[in-house]
Amino acid sequence: MYVKVSEQVFIRKTSRGNYILQGDHVIEVNDISEEILSFCNGTRTAEQILHYIDPLYQHDRPYSINIEITYACNQHCVFCAADAGSPLKNELTQQEMDSLLDEIIDLRINPVTITGGEPLLKYDLVLHMVEKVASAGLKPIMLTNAVLVTKEKAEALYAAGLHTIQTSVDGITPEIHNRIRGTPTAFQDVKRGVSIFKKAGFEVHLSTVLNRKNFFQLEEILGIKNLFGADKTYISFVHPLRRGKDQKFHLTPRQMKECFVLSNLTDNGEILNEFIPRERCSIGTSPVITPVGDIYPCMLTKFDALKLGNIRETTLKAIWQHSPLLRELFSCSVYKLEPCKTCEYKLFCGGGCRGSAFAYHGTIYKNDPVTCASSRLIVKELKKKGTRETKERYRLLCEEVAT
């Protein structure tokens, strides 16, 4: 069976994501869609494809997973949401990690992201995890600051099955990046690391945390892929967790709006947006395991009240099948949030991040105030400067809100 795409459909790959274009329609292809499309490679039957796809849309297991193998780190990022630096006491052993990976493989949770802290401080464990995950047919990904990589380590990791890494560049000049990362050589270290990974054959993704200290470099940051020769770039914002709680790093709503506009500007000065309805965030679909085995719904929800359990005491399968808290999180739509449920923009932002909402309000049932304020400004800008297709999609979204 082969996937047939008509000549009127185009697939556009960009540094900020992949899109399917058909006439006036623009559809962003997310990670799951990319995985499905790659699975449809002409060698599998329709039944095999359906058997593979079906579990991706159930809530009986996570879609993907993040494993923080240590909080030890050789940098000191000023707004680190993990507060990384020193390892925790009693971090998971390799034997415990093997038990966790056995369950992940059994449940077919994919991809598996290895992070920290700085994972390469436990290089031998990373190599072991990559070999185990990749040999089972799953995709390992590593988040690293790229400081400790060598030619030999990169080649060994690639041979073991790790082909994608993500690293952070938080400024286009050494002065800004070094200040944010907390070390005097961070900029030259990451450039060297990216070069090593690329020469070894890796797909390299760059992530930038936009904040008040690097915002003046916004236009250059949007083109940072060209400076480093990376394959993809992502922009995120400071999350109000641990060291990220310091408000002096947080963007204003107007700055977030400016970032959105510049990121979606067409060549003729209009703004393109799909206006895909969002009823909720993705909480619970990509959990995180901390270095001591605690399980949280996502990387941004590491609060005691939102902890789902600990893998030393239970299993992922048991949590995803029986946890009342997880059921509650999955049902937490924008129609249950205050003041979102009566807001005309509710399907544009979906209420924002539940982790951010909890950080500000101590409950998941209120709005993410930063996303709320910036979304209002963004929609007003789209009404004025959006493409014809964007304005039409907004009209359809308003009709959906009204019903």
mmCIF file of C-alpha atoms in Angstrom:
data_model
loop_
_atom_site.group_PDB
_atom_site.id
_atom_site.type_symbol
_atom_site.label_atom_id
_atom_site.label_comp_id
_atom_site.label_asym_id
_atom_site.label_seq_id
_atom_site.Cartn_x
_atom_site.Cartn_y
_atom_site.Cartn_z
ATOM 1 C CA MET A 1 0.000 0.000 0.000
ATOM 2 C CA TYR A 2 1.306 3.441 -0.931
ATOM 3 C CA VAL A 3 0.167 6.823 0.320
ATOM 4 C CA LYS A 4 -1.134 8.780 -2.659
ATOM 5 C CA VAL A 5 -1.029 12.581 -2.537
ATOM 6 C CA SER A 6 -2.820 14.481 -5.302
ATOM 7 C CA GLU A 7 -0.924 17.058 -7.320
ATOM 8 C CA GLN A 8 -2.939 19.845 -5.673
ATOM 9 C CA VAL A 9 -1.456 19.054 -2.246
ATOM 10 C CA PHE A 10 1.957 20.336 -1.232
ATOM 11 C CA ILE A 11 4.079 19.457 1.779
ATOM 12 C CA ARG A 12 6.213 22.354 2.956
ATOM 13 C CA LYS A 13 9.091 21.808 5.372
ATOM 14 C CA THR A 14 10.243 24.881 7.299
ATOM 15 C CA SER A 15 12.590 25.509 10.222
ATOM 16 C CA ARG A 16 9.569 26.040 12.479
ATOM 17 C CA GLY A 17 7.592 22.981 11.440
ATOM 18 C CA ASN A 18 6.082 21.048 8.538
ATOM 19 C CA TYR A 19 2.844 22.027 6.797
ATOM 20 C CA ILE A 20 0.415 20.505 4.302
ATOM 21 C CA LEU A 21 -0.965 23.040 1.821
ATOM 22 C CA GLN A 22 -4.084 22.427 -0.248
ATOM 23 C CA GLY A 23 -5.751 25.401 -1.838
ATOM 24 C CA ASP A 24 -6.578 27.856 0.932
ATOM 25 C CA HIS A 25 -5.995 25.297 3.674
ATOM 26 C CA VAL A 26 -2.822 25.218 5.759
ATOM 27 C CA ILE A 27 -2.424 22.310 8.180
ATOM 28 C CA GLU A 28 0.502 22.033 10.570
ATOM 29 C CA VAL A 29 1.914 18.516 10.812
ATOM 30 C CA ASN A 30 2.658 17.701 14.451
ATOM 31 C CA ASP A 31 5.085 15.066 15.751
ATOM 32 C CA ILE A 32 2.494 12.274 15.761
ATOM 33 C CA SER A 33 1.462 13.091 12.183
ATOM 34 C CA GLU A 34 5.099 13.094 11.061
ATOM 35 C CA GLU A 35 5.539 9.702 12.695
ATOM 36 C CA ILE A 36 2.438 8.320 10.965
ATOM 37 C CA LEU A 37 3.487 9.690 7.564
ATOM 38 C CA SER A 38 6.947 8.149 7.935
ATOM 39 C CA PHE A 39 5.308 4.835 8.856
ATOM 40 C CA CYS A 40 3.329 4.938 5.587
ATOM 41 C CA ASN A 41 6.412 4.170 3.521
ATOM 42 C CA GLY A 42 4.887 1.849 0.951
ATOM 43 C CA THR A 43 5.912 -1.404 2.647
ATOM 44 C CA ARG A 44 2.978 -1.860 5.058
ATOM 45 C CA THR A 45 -0.623 -2.936 4.547
ATOM 46 C CA ALA A 46 -3.610 -0.821 5.568
ATOM 47 C CA GLU A 47 -4.247 -3.209 8.468
ATOM 48 C CA GLN A 48 -0.683 -2.799 9.750
ATOM 49 C CA ILE A 49 -0.952 0.978 9.566
ATOM 50 C CA LEU A 50 -4.279 1.021 11.422
ATOM 51 C CA HIS A 51 -2.879 -1.319 14.075
ATOM 52 C CA TYR A 52 -0.006 1.130 14.559
ATOM 53 C CA ILE A 53 -2.112 4.308 14.544
ATOM 54 C CA ASP A 54 -4.953 3.217 16.834
ATOM 55 C CA PRO A 55 -2.991 3.294 20.136
ATOM 56 C CA LEU A 56 -1.790 6.847 19.414
ATOM 57 C CA TYR A 57 -5.302 8.177 19.971
ATOM 58 C CA GLN A 58 -6.170 6.325 23.161
ATOM 59 C CA HIS A 59 -5.669 7.548 26.724
ATOM 60 C CA ASP A 60 -4.560 4.149 28.001
ATOM 61 C CA ARG A 61 -0.898 5.117 27.642
ATOM 62 C CA PRO A 62 1.186 8.263 27.062
ATOM 63 C CA TYR A 63 1.837 9.339 23.470
ATOM 64 C CA SER A 64 5.493 10.071 24.290
ATOM 65 C CA ILE A 65 7.650 10.314 27.408
ATOM 66 C CA ASN A 66 10.464 12.396 28.896
ATOM 67 C CA ILE A 67 13.022 10.849 31.260
ATOM 68 C CA GLU A 68 15.169 13.161 33.384
ATOM 69 C CA ILE A 69 18.102 10.898 34.218
ATOM 70 C CA THR A 70 19.861 13.379 36.531
ATOM 71 C CA TYR A 71 19.636 16.933 37.849
ATOM 72 C CA ALA A 72 23.421 17.265 37.716
ATOM 73 C CA CYS A 73 24.365 19.981 35.238
ATOM 74 C CA ASN A 74 27.539 21.715 34.095
ATOM 75 C CA GLN A 75 25.707 24.977 33.396
ATOM 76 C CA HIS A 76 23.508 27.211 35.556
ATOM 77 C CA CYS A 77 20.716 28.643 33.413
ATOM 78 C CA VAL A 78 19.153 31.629 35.123
ATOM 79 C CA PHE A 79 15.540 30.480 34.618
ATOM 80 C CA CYS A 80 15.956 26.682 34.715
ATOM 81 C CA ALA A 81 12.566 25.088 35.436
ATOM 82 C CA ALA A 82 14.332 21.997 36.821
ATOM 83 C CA ASP A 83 16.622 24.021 39.114
ATOM 84 C CA ALA A 84 19.389 21.732 37.870
ATOM 85 C CA GLY A 85 22.953 21.822 39.147
ATOM 86 C CA SER A 86 23.620 19.057 41.651
ATOM 87 C CA PRO A 87 22.376 15.468 41.365
ATOM 88 C CA LEU A 88 19.558 14.401 43.671
ATOM 89 C CA LYS A 89 20.134 11.781 46.308
ATOM 90 C CA ASN A 90 18.901 8.349 45.306
ATOM 91 C CA GLU A 91 18.575 8.929 41.547
ATOM 92 C CA LEU A 92 17.330 5.931 39.570
ATOM 93 C CA THR A 93 19.845 3.146 39.042
ATOM 94 C CA GLN A 94 20.478 1.489 35.684
ATOM 95 C CA GLN A 95 18.509 -1.538 36.872
ATOM 96 C CA GLU A 96 15.526 0.652 37.768
ATOM 97 C CA MET A 97 15.885 2.475 34.462
ATOM 98 C CA ASP A 98 15.833 -0.861 32.636
ATOM 99 C CA SER A 99 12.556 -1.786 34.341
ATOM 100 C CA LEU A 100 11.068 1.550 33.293
ATOM 101 C CA LEU A 101 12.272 1.133 29.706
ATOM 102 C CA ASP A 102 10.883 -2.407 29.580
ATOM 103 C CA GLU A 103 7.430 -1.030 30.349
ATOM 104 C CA ILE A 104 7.827 1.846 27.883
ATOM 105 C CA ILE A 105 8.765 -0.663 25.178
ATOM 106 C CA ASP A 106 5.860 -2.925 26.107
ATOM 107 C CA LEU A 107 3.419 0.005 25.907
ATOM 108 C CA ARG A 108 5.035 1.264 22.657
ATOM 109 C CA ILE A 109 5.426 4.818 23.965
ATOM 110 C CA ASN A 110 7.258 6.733 21.268
ATOM 111 C CA PRO A 111 9.430 8.817 21.123
ATOM 112 C CA VAL A 112 11.492 8.539 24.314
ATOM 113 C CA THR A 113 13.262 11.778 25.238
ATOM 114 C CA ILE A 114 16.340 11.553 27.464
ATOM 115 C CA THR A 115 17.034 14.773 29.337
ATOM 116 C CA GLY A 116 18.245 16.223 32.644
ATOM 117 C CA GLY A 117 20.048 18.241 34.012
ATOM 118 C CA GLU A 118 22.738 17.402 31.522
ATOM 119 C CA PRO A 119 22.360 13.769 30.396
ATOM 120 C CA LEU A 120 25.896 13.489 29.004
ATOM 121 C CA LEU A 121 27.181 13.683 32.582
ATOM 122 C CA LYS A 122 25.855 10.100 32.658
ATOM 123 C CA TYR A 123 27.076 9.176 29.188
ATOM 124 C CA ASP A 124 27.295 5.424 29.842
ATOM 125 C CA LEU A 125 23.682 5.349 31.021
ATOM 126 C CA VAL A 126 22.565 7.384 27.997
ATOM 127 C CA LEU A 127 24.334 4.994 25.622
ATOM 128 C CA HIS A 128 22.728 2.011 27.353
ATOM 129 C CA MET A 129 19.254 3.598 27.189
ATOM 130 C CA VAL A 130 19.651 4.511 23.520
ATOM 131 C CA GLU A 131 20.684 0.974 22.596
ATOM 132 C CA LYS A 132 17.744 -0.518 24.494
ATOM 133 C CA VAL A 133 15.143 1.903 23.135
ATOM 134 C CA ALA A 134 16.353 1.905 19.524
ATOM 135 C CA SER A 135 16.758 -1.871 19.337
ATOM 136 C CA ALA A 136 13.087 -2.159 20.319
ATOM 137 C CA GLY A 137 12.060 -0.015 17.344
ATOM 138 C CA LEU A 138 11.358 3.171 19.305
ATOM 139 C CA LYS A 139 12.880 6.588 18.634
ATOM 140 C CA PRO A 140 15.246 8.023 21.263
ATOM 141 C CA ILE A 141 15.812 11.791 21.428
ATOM 142 C CA MET A 142 18.301 13.572 23.669
ATOM 143 C CA LEU A 143 18.149 17.109 25.075
ATOM 144 C CA THR A 144 21.674 18.312 25.822
ATOM 145 C CA ASN A 145 23.647 21.535 26.140
ATOM 146 C CA ALA A 146 26.206 19.870 23.795
ATOM 147 C CA VAL A 147 29.186 20.897 25.939
ATOM 148 C CA LEU A 148 30.469 17.398 26.733
ATOM 149 C CA VAL A 149 30.053 15.757 23.347
ATOM 150 C CA THR A 150 33.131 14.461 21.551
ATOM 151 C CA LYS A 151 33.519 12.988 18.081
ATOM 152 C CA GLU A 152 33.823 9.508 19.599
ATOM 153 C CA LYS A 153 30.750 9.875 21.816
ATOM 154 C CA ALA A 154 28.633 11.316 19.001
ATOM 155 C CA GLU A 155 29.567 8.490 16.646
ATOM 156 C CA ALA A 156 28.890 5.854 19.306
ATOM 157 C CA LEU A 157 25.486 7.333 20.142
ATOM 158 C CA TYR A 158 24.563 7.541 16.462
ATOM 159 C CA ALA A 159 25.595 3.934 15.885
ATOM 160 C CA ALA A 160 23.487 2.907 18.893
ATOM 161 C CA GLY A 161 20.376 4.473 17.337
ATOM 162 C CA LEU A 162 20.242 8.083 18.576
ATOM 163 C CA HIS A 163 19.782 10.248 15.493
ATOM 164 C CA THR A 164 18.057 13.378 16.862
ATOM 165 C CA ILE A 165 19.278 15.786 19.519
ATOM 166 C CA GLN A 166 17.975 19.116 20.746
ATOM 167 C CA THR A 167 20.168 21.803 22.243
ATOM 168 C CA SER A 168 19.595 25.349 23.457
ATOM 169 C CA VAL A 169 20.848 28.621 22.039
ATOM 170 C CA ASP A 170 19.504 31.514 24.089
ATOM 171 C CA GLY A 171 21.173 34.373 22.260
ATOM 172 C CA ILE A 172 22.887 35.026 18.938
ATOM 173 C CA THR A 173 25.922 36.593 20.631
ATOM 174 C CA PRO A 174 28.281 35.074 23.214
ATOM 175 C CA GLU A 175 27.524 37.855 25.696
ATOM 176 C CA ILE A 176 23.799 37.070 25.900
ATOM 177 C CA HIS A 177 23.986 33.283 25.625
ATOM 178 C CA ASN A 178 26.821 32.987 28.161
ATOM 179 C CA ARG A 179 25.047 35.224 30.664
ATOM 180 C CA ILE A 180 21.840 33.190 30.439
ATOM 181 C CA ARG A 181 23.596 29.798 30.541
ATOM 182 C CA GLY A 182 25.827 30.816 33.441
ATOM 183 C CA THR A 183 29.230 29.891 31.963
ATOM 184 C CA PRO A 184 31.789 32.076 30.130
ATOM 185 C CA THR A 185 32.325 29.669 27.198
ATOM 186 C CA ALA A 186 28.755 28.429 26.649
ATOM 187 C CA PHE A 187 28.373 29.992 23.183
ATOM 188 C CA GLN A 188 31.568 28.558 21.690
ATOM 189 C CA ASP A 189 30.823 25.243 23.417
ATOM 190 C CA VAL A 190 27.392 24.880 21.829
ATOM 191 C CA LYS A 191 28.667 25.869 18.370
ATOM 192 C CA ARG A 192 31.404 23.247 18.656
ATOM 193 C CA GLY A 193 28.908 20.654 19.938
ATOM 194 C CA VAL A 194 26.413 21.288 17.143
ATOM 195 C CA SER A 195 29.212 20.935 14.588
ATOM 196 C CA ILE A 196 30.257 17.580 16.075
ATOM 197 C CA PHE A 197 26.695 16.260 16.087
ATOM 198 C CA LYS A 198 26.080 17.398 12.498
ATOM 199 C CA LYS A 199 29.294 15.789 11.233
ATOM 200 C CA ALA A 200 28.232 12.532 12.905
ATOM 201 C CA GLY A 201 24.955 12.606 10.944
ATOM 202 C CA PHE A 202 22.520 13.844 13.594
ATOM 203 C CA GLU A 203 19.362 15.840 13.009
ATOM 204 C CA VAL A 204 19.929 18.864 15.247
ATOM 205 C CA HIS A 205 17.095 20.937 16.696
ATOM 206 C CA LEU A 206 17.741 24.306 18.329
ATOM 207 C CA SER A 207 15.549 25.623 21.124
ATOM 208 C CA THR A 208 15.549 29.230 22.311
ATOM 209 C CA VAL A 209 13.834 30.389 25.490
ATOM 210 C CA LEU A 210 12.722 33.901 24.618
ATOM 211 C CA ASN A 211 12.936 36.258 27.591
ATOM 212 C CA ARG A 212 13.487 39.900 28.453
ATOM 213 C CA LYS A 213 17.270 39.520 28.273
ATOM 214 C CA ASN A 214 17.353 38.317 24.649
ATOM 215 C CA PHE A 215 14.114 39.761 23.255
ATOM 216 C CA PHE A 216 15.951 42.590 21.481
ATOM 217 C CA GLN A 217 17.533 39.873 19.287
ATOM 218 C CA LEU A 218 14.139 38.461 18.259
ATOM 219 C CA GLU A 219 14.498 38.886 14.491
ATOM 220 C CA GLU A 220 17.960 37.311 14.500
ATOM 221 C CA ILE A 221 16.791 34.498 16.801
ATOM 222 C CA LEU A 222 14.045 33.616 14.310
ATOM 223 C CA GLY A 223 16.811 32.998 11.767
ATOM 224 C CA ILE A 224 19.186 31.224 14.145
ATOM 225 C CA LYS A 225 18.917 27.987 12.149
ATOM 226 C CA ASN A 226 21.087 29.522 9.438
ATOM 227 C CA LEU A 227 23.742 30.655 11.929
ATOM 228 C CA PHE A 228 24.198 27.179 13.413
ATOM 229 C CA GLY A 229 23.289 24.940 10.475
ATOM 230 C CA ALA A 230 20.520 23.223 12.434
ATOM 231 C CA ASP A 231 17.570 21.326 10.968
ATOM 232 C CA LYS A 232 14.743 22.794 13.075
ATOM 233 C CA THR A 233 14.262 25.633 15.531
ATOM 234 C CA TYR A 234 11.801 26.126 18.362
ATOM 235 C CA ILE A 235 10.923 29.095 20.526
ATOM 236 C CA SER A 236 9.514 28.753 24.025
ATOM 237 C CA PHE A 237 8.991 31.127 26.926
ATOM 238 C CA VAL A 238 10.144 31.185 30.538
ATOM 239 C CA HIS A 239 7.905 28.957 32.650
ATOM 240 C CA PRO A 240 7.056 30.124 36.207
ATOM 241 C CA LEU A 241 8.585 27.061 37.877
ATOM 242 C CA ARG A 242 11.605 26.973 40.232
ATOM 243 C CA ARG A 243 14.260 29.407 38.933
ATOM 244 C CA GLY A 244 11.801 30.475 36.243
ATOM 245 C CA LYS A 245 9.528 32.080 38.835
ATOM 246 C CA ASP A 246 11.606 35.269 38.721
ATOM 247 C CA GLN A 247 9.358 37.712 36.850
ATOM 248 C CA LYS A 248 12.278 39.792 35.586
ATOM 249 C CA PHE A 249 12.804 37.212 32.831
ATOM 250 C CA HIS A 250 9.161 36.938 31.709
ATOM 251 C CA LEU A 251 8.009 38.588 28.504
ATOM 252 C CA THR A 252 5.139 41.042 28.557
ATOM 253 C CA PRO A 253 1.972 40.136 26.615
ATOM 254 C CA ARG A 254 2.923 42.724 23.984
ATOM 255 C CA GLN A 255 6.331 41.123 23.510
ATOM 256 C CA MET A 256 4.702 37.707 23.111
ATOM 257 C CA LYS A 257 2.355 39.189 20.519
ATOM 258 C CA GLU A 258 5.308 40.660 18.627
ATOM 259 C CA CYS A 259 7.020 37.267 18.624
ATOM 260 C CA PHE A 260 3.876 35.621 17.222
ATOM 261 C CA VAL A 261 3.483 38.256 14.499
ATOM 262 C CA LEU A 262 7.099 38.062 13.316
ATOM 263 C CA SER A 263 7.015 34.249 13.391
ATOM 264 C CA ASN A 264 3.931 34.099 11.162
ATOM 265 C CA LEU A 265 4.487 37.039 8.824
ATOM 266 C CA THR A 266 4.131 36.430 5.088
ATOM 267 C CA ASP A 267 6.311 38.070 2.448
ATOM 268 C CA ASN A 268 3.649 40.709 1.783
ATOM 269 C CA GLY A 269 3.329 41.733 5.434
ATOM 270 C CA GLU A 270 0.206 39.755 6.331
ATOM 271 C CA ILE A 271 -0.106 37.264 9.186
ATOM 272 C CA LEU A 272 -0.869 33.600 8.517
ATOM 273 C CA ASN A 273 -2.592 31.489 11.169
ATOM 274 C CA GLU A 274 -4.612 28.277 10.927
ATOM 275 C CA PHE A 275 -6.993 29.062 13.829
ATOM 276 C CA ILE A 276 -7.241 25.390 14.752
ATOM 277 C CA PRO A 277 -9.742 25.071 17.647
ATOM 278 C CA ARG A 278 -8.051 24.220 20.953
ATOM 279 C CA GLU A 279 -10.233 22.947 23.762
ATOM 280 C CA ARG A 280 -7.383 21.955 26.079
ATOM 281 C CA CYS A 281 -3.628 21.738 26.335
ATOM 282 C CA SER A 282 -1.783 18.447 25.891
ATOM 283 C CA ILE A 283 -1.369 17.772 29.616
ATOM 284 C CA GLY A 284 -0.991 14.071 30.383
ATOM 285 C CA THR A 285 -0.015 12.979 26.873
ATOM 286 C CA SER A 286 3.753 13.374 27.329
ATOM 287 C CA PRO A 287 4.644 12.827 31.000
ATOM 288 C CA VAL A 288 8.000 13.333 32.671
ATOM 289 C CA ILE A 289 9.866 10.949 34.968
ATOM 290 C CA THR A 290 12.181 12.790 37.371
ATOM 291 C CA PRO A 291 15.615 11.425 38.368
ATOM 292 C CA VAL A 292 14.099 9.863 41.513
ATOM 293 C CA GLY A 293 11.159 8.277 39.665
ATOM 294 C CA ASP A 294 8.378 10.771 40.353
ATOM 295 C CA ILE A 295 5.834 10.954 37.526
ATOM 296 C CA TYR A 296 4.196 14.234 36.471
ATOM 297 C CA PRO A 297 1.720 14.921 33.635
ATOM 298 C CA CYS A 298 4.251 16.988 31.667
ATOM 299 C CA MET A 299 7.530 18.876 31.975
ATOM 300 C CA LEU A 300 5.731 22.017 33.190
ATOM 301 C CA THR A 301 3.524 20.477 35.896
ATOM 302 C CA LYS A 302 6.076 19.405 38.499
ATOM 303 C CA PHE A 303 3.964 20.392 41.507
ATOM 304 C CA ASP A 304 3.272 18.086 44.469
ATOM 305 C CA ALA A 305 -0.492 18.350 43.956
ATOM 306 C CA LEU A 306 -0.147 17.148 40.348
ATOM 307 C CA LYS A 307 2.212 14.222 40.971
ATOM 308 C CA LEU A 308 0.800 11.015 39.503
ATOM 309 C CA GLY A 309 2.985 8.576 41.440
ATOM 310 C CA ASN A 310 6.482 7.104 41.486
ATOM 311 C CA ILE A 311 7.754 4.281 39.298
ATOM 312 C CA ARG A 312 9.375 2.673 42.322
ATOM 313 C CA GLU A 313 5.875 2.144 43.710
ATOM 314 C CA THR A 314 3.619 1.735 40.666
ATOM 315 C CA THR A 315 3.644 1.424 36.873
ATOM 316 C CA LEU A 316 2.807 3.735 34.001
ATOM 317 C CA LYS A 317 0.098 1.336 32.861
ATOM 318 C CA ALA A 318 -1.577 1.353 36.286
ATOM 319 C CA ILE A 319 -1.553 5.145 36.414
ATOM 320 C CA TRP A 320 -2.916 5.617 32.889
ATOM 321 C CA GLN A 321 -5.686 3.102 33.498
ATOM 322 C CA HIS A 322 -6.704 3.956 37.067
ATOM 323 C CA SER A 323 -5.523 7.421 38.171
ATOM 324 C CA PRO A 324 -8.469 9.706 39.113
ATOM 325 C CA LEU A 325 -6.169 12.730 38.825
ATOM 326 C CA LEU A 326 -5.195 11.821 35.270
ATOM 327 C CA ARG A 327 -8.856 11.336 34.311
ATOM 328 C CA GLU A 328 -9.558 14.784 35.720
ATOM 329 C CA LEU A 329 -6.697 16.333 33.769
ATOM 330 C CA PHE A 330 -7.855 14.739 30.513
ATOM 331 C CA SER A 331 -11.358 16.154 31.027
ATOM 332 C CA CYS A 332 -10.140 19.655 31.908
ATOM 333 C CA SER A 333 -11.326 21.521 28.812
ATOM 334 C CA VAL A 334 -11.606 25.247 28.255
ATOM 335 C CA TYR A 335 -15.350 24.951 28.937
ATOM 336 C CA LYS A 336 -14.536 24.263 32.616
ATOM 337 C CA LEU A 337 -12.085 27.120 33.146
ATOM 338 C CA GLU A 338 -12.678 30.530 34.688
ATOM 339 C CA PRO A 339 -13.029 32.994 33.046
ATOM 340 C CA CYS A 340 -12.283 31.135 29.794
ATOM 341 C CA LYS A 341 -15.616 29.367 29.375
ATOM 342 C CA THR A 342 -17.365 32.647 28.517
ATOM 343 C CA CYS A 343 -14.500 34.181 26.500
ATOM 344 C CA GLU A 344 -14.828 34.722 22.750
ATOM 345 C CA TYR A 345 -11.165 33.735 22.292
ATOM 346 C CA LYS A 346 -11.352 30.467 24.225
ATOM 347 C CA LEU A 347 -10.881 28.163 21.234
ATOM 348 C CA PHE A 348 -7.912 30.205 20.022
ATOM 349 C CA CYS A 349 -5.719 29.615 23.089
ATOM 350 C CA GLY A 350 -7.547 26.731 24.799
ATOM 351 C CA GLY A 351 -7.004 28.362 28.172
ATOM 352 C CA GLY A 352 -3.232 28.158 27.843
ATOM 353 C CA CYS A 353 -0.885 25.908 29.815
ATOM 354 C CA ARG A 354 -2.366 24.071 32.829
ATOM 355 C CA GLY A 355 1.047 24.082 34.489
ATOM 356 C CA SER A 356 1.266 27.845 34.159
ATOM 357 C CA ALA A 357 -2.296 28.225 35.439
ATOM 358 C CA PHE A 358 -1.437 26.131 38.501
ATOM 359 C CA ALA A 359 1.748 28.143 39.101
ATOM 360 C CA TYR A 360 -0.209 31.403 39.194
ATOM 361 C CA HIS A 361 -3.487 30.302 40.792
ATOM 362 C CA GLY A 362 -2.855 26.997 42.588
ATOM 363 C CA THR A 363 -5.567 25.324 40.486
ATOM 364 C CA ILE A 364 -5.880 23.941 36.965
ATOM 365 C CA TYR A 365 -9.367 25.433 36.611
ATOM 366 C CA LYS A 366 -8.327 29.009 35.895
ATOM 367 C CA ASN A 367 -6.721 30.670 32.909
ATOM 368 C CA ASP A 368 -3.046 30.885 32.126
ATOM 369 C CA PRO A 369 -2.903 34.676 32.635
ATOM 370 C CA VAL A 370 0.087 35.344 30.368
ATOM 371 C CA THR A 371 -1.313 33.335 27.459
ATOM 372 C CA CYS A 372 -4.710 34.931 28.050
ATOM 373 C CA ALA A 373 -3.422 38.503 27.831
ATOM 374 C CA SER A 374 -1.162 37.843 24.836
ATOM 375 C CA SER A 375 -3.854 35.877 22.956
ATOM 376 C CA ARG A 376 -6.247 38.815 23.125
ATOM 377 C CA LEU A 377 -3.617 41.063 21.563
ATOM 378 C CA ILE A 378 -2.717 38.448 18.943
ATOM 379 C CA VAL A 379 -6.315 37.945 17.803
ATOM 380 C CA LYS A 380 -6.841 41.699 17.485
ATOM 381 C CA GLU A 381 -3.724 41.865 15.311
ATOM 382 C CA LEU A 382 -4.925 38.944 13.186
ATOM 383 C CA LYS A 383 -8.264 40.662 12.629
ATOM 384 C CA LYS A 384 -6.403 43.647 11.187
ATOM 385 C CA LYS A 385 -3.448 42.099 9.378
ATOM 386 C CA GLY A 386 -4.360 38.462 8.836
ATOM 387 C CA THR A 387 -4.424 36.958 5.357
ATOM 388 C CA ARG A 388 -7.806 36.503 3.720
ATOM 389 C CA GLU A 389 -7.683 32.808 4.599
ATOM 390 C CA THR A 390 -6.746 33.613 8.206
ATOM 391 C CA LYS A 391 -9.687 35.989 8.609
ATOM 392 C CA GLU A 392 -12.033 33.399 7.139
ATOM 393 C CA ARG A 393 -10.753 30.735 9.522
ATOM 394 C CA TYR A 394 -11.284 33.137 12.418
ATOM 395 C CA ARG A 395 -14.876 33.687 11.276
ATOM 396 C CA LEU A 396 -15.445 29.926 11.268
ATOM 397 C CA LEU A 397 -13.867 29.648 14.702
ATOM 398 C CA CYS A 398 -16.234 32.331 16.018
ATOM 399 C CA GLU A 399 -19.171 30.359 14.632
ATOM 400 C CA GLU A 400 -17.923 27.280 16.482
ATOM 401 C CA VAL A 401 -17.657 29.280 19.725
ATOM 402 C CA ALA A 402 -21.192 30.571 19.246
ATOM 403 C CA THR A 403 -22.584 27.052 18.919
#
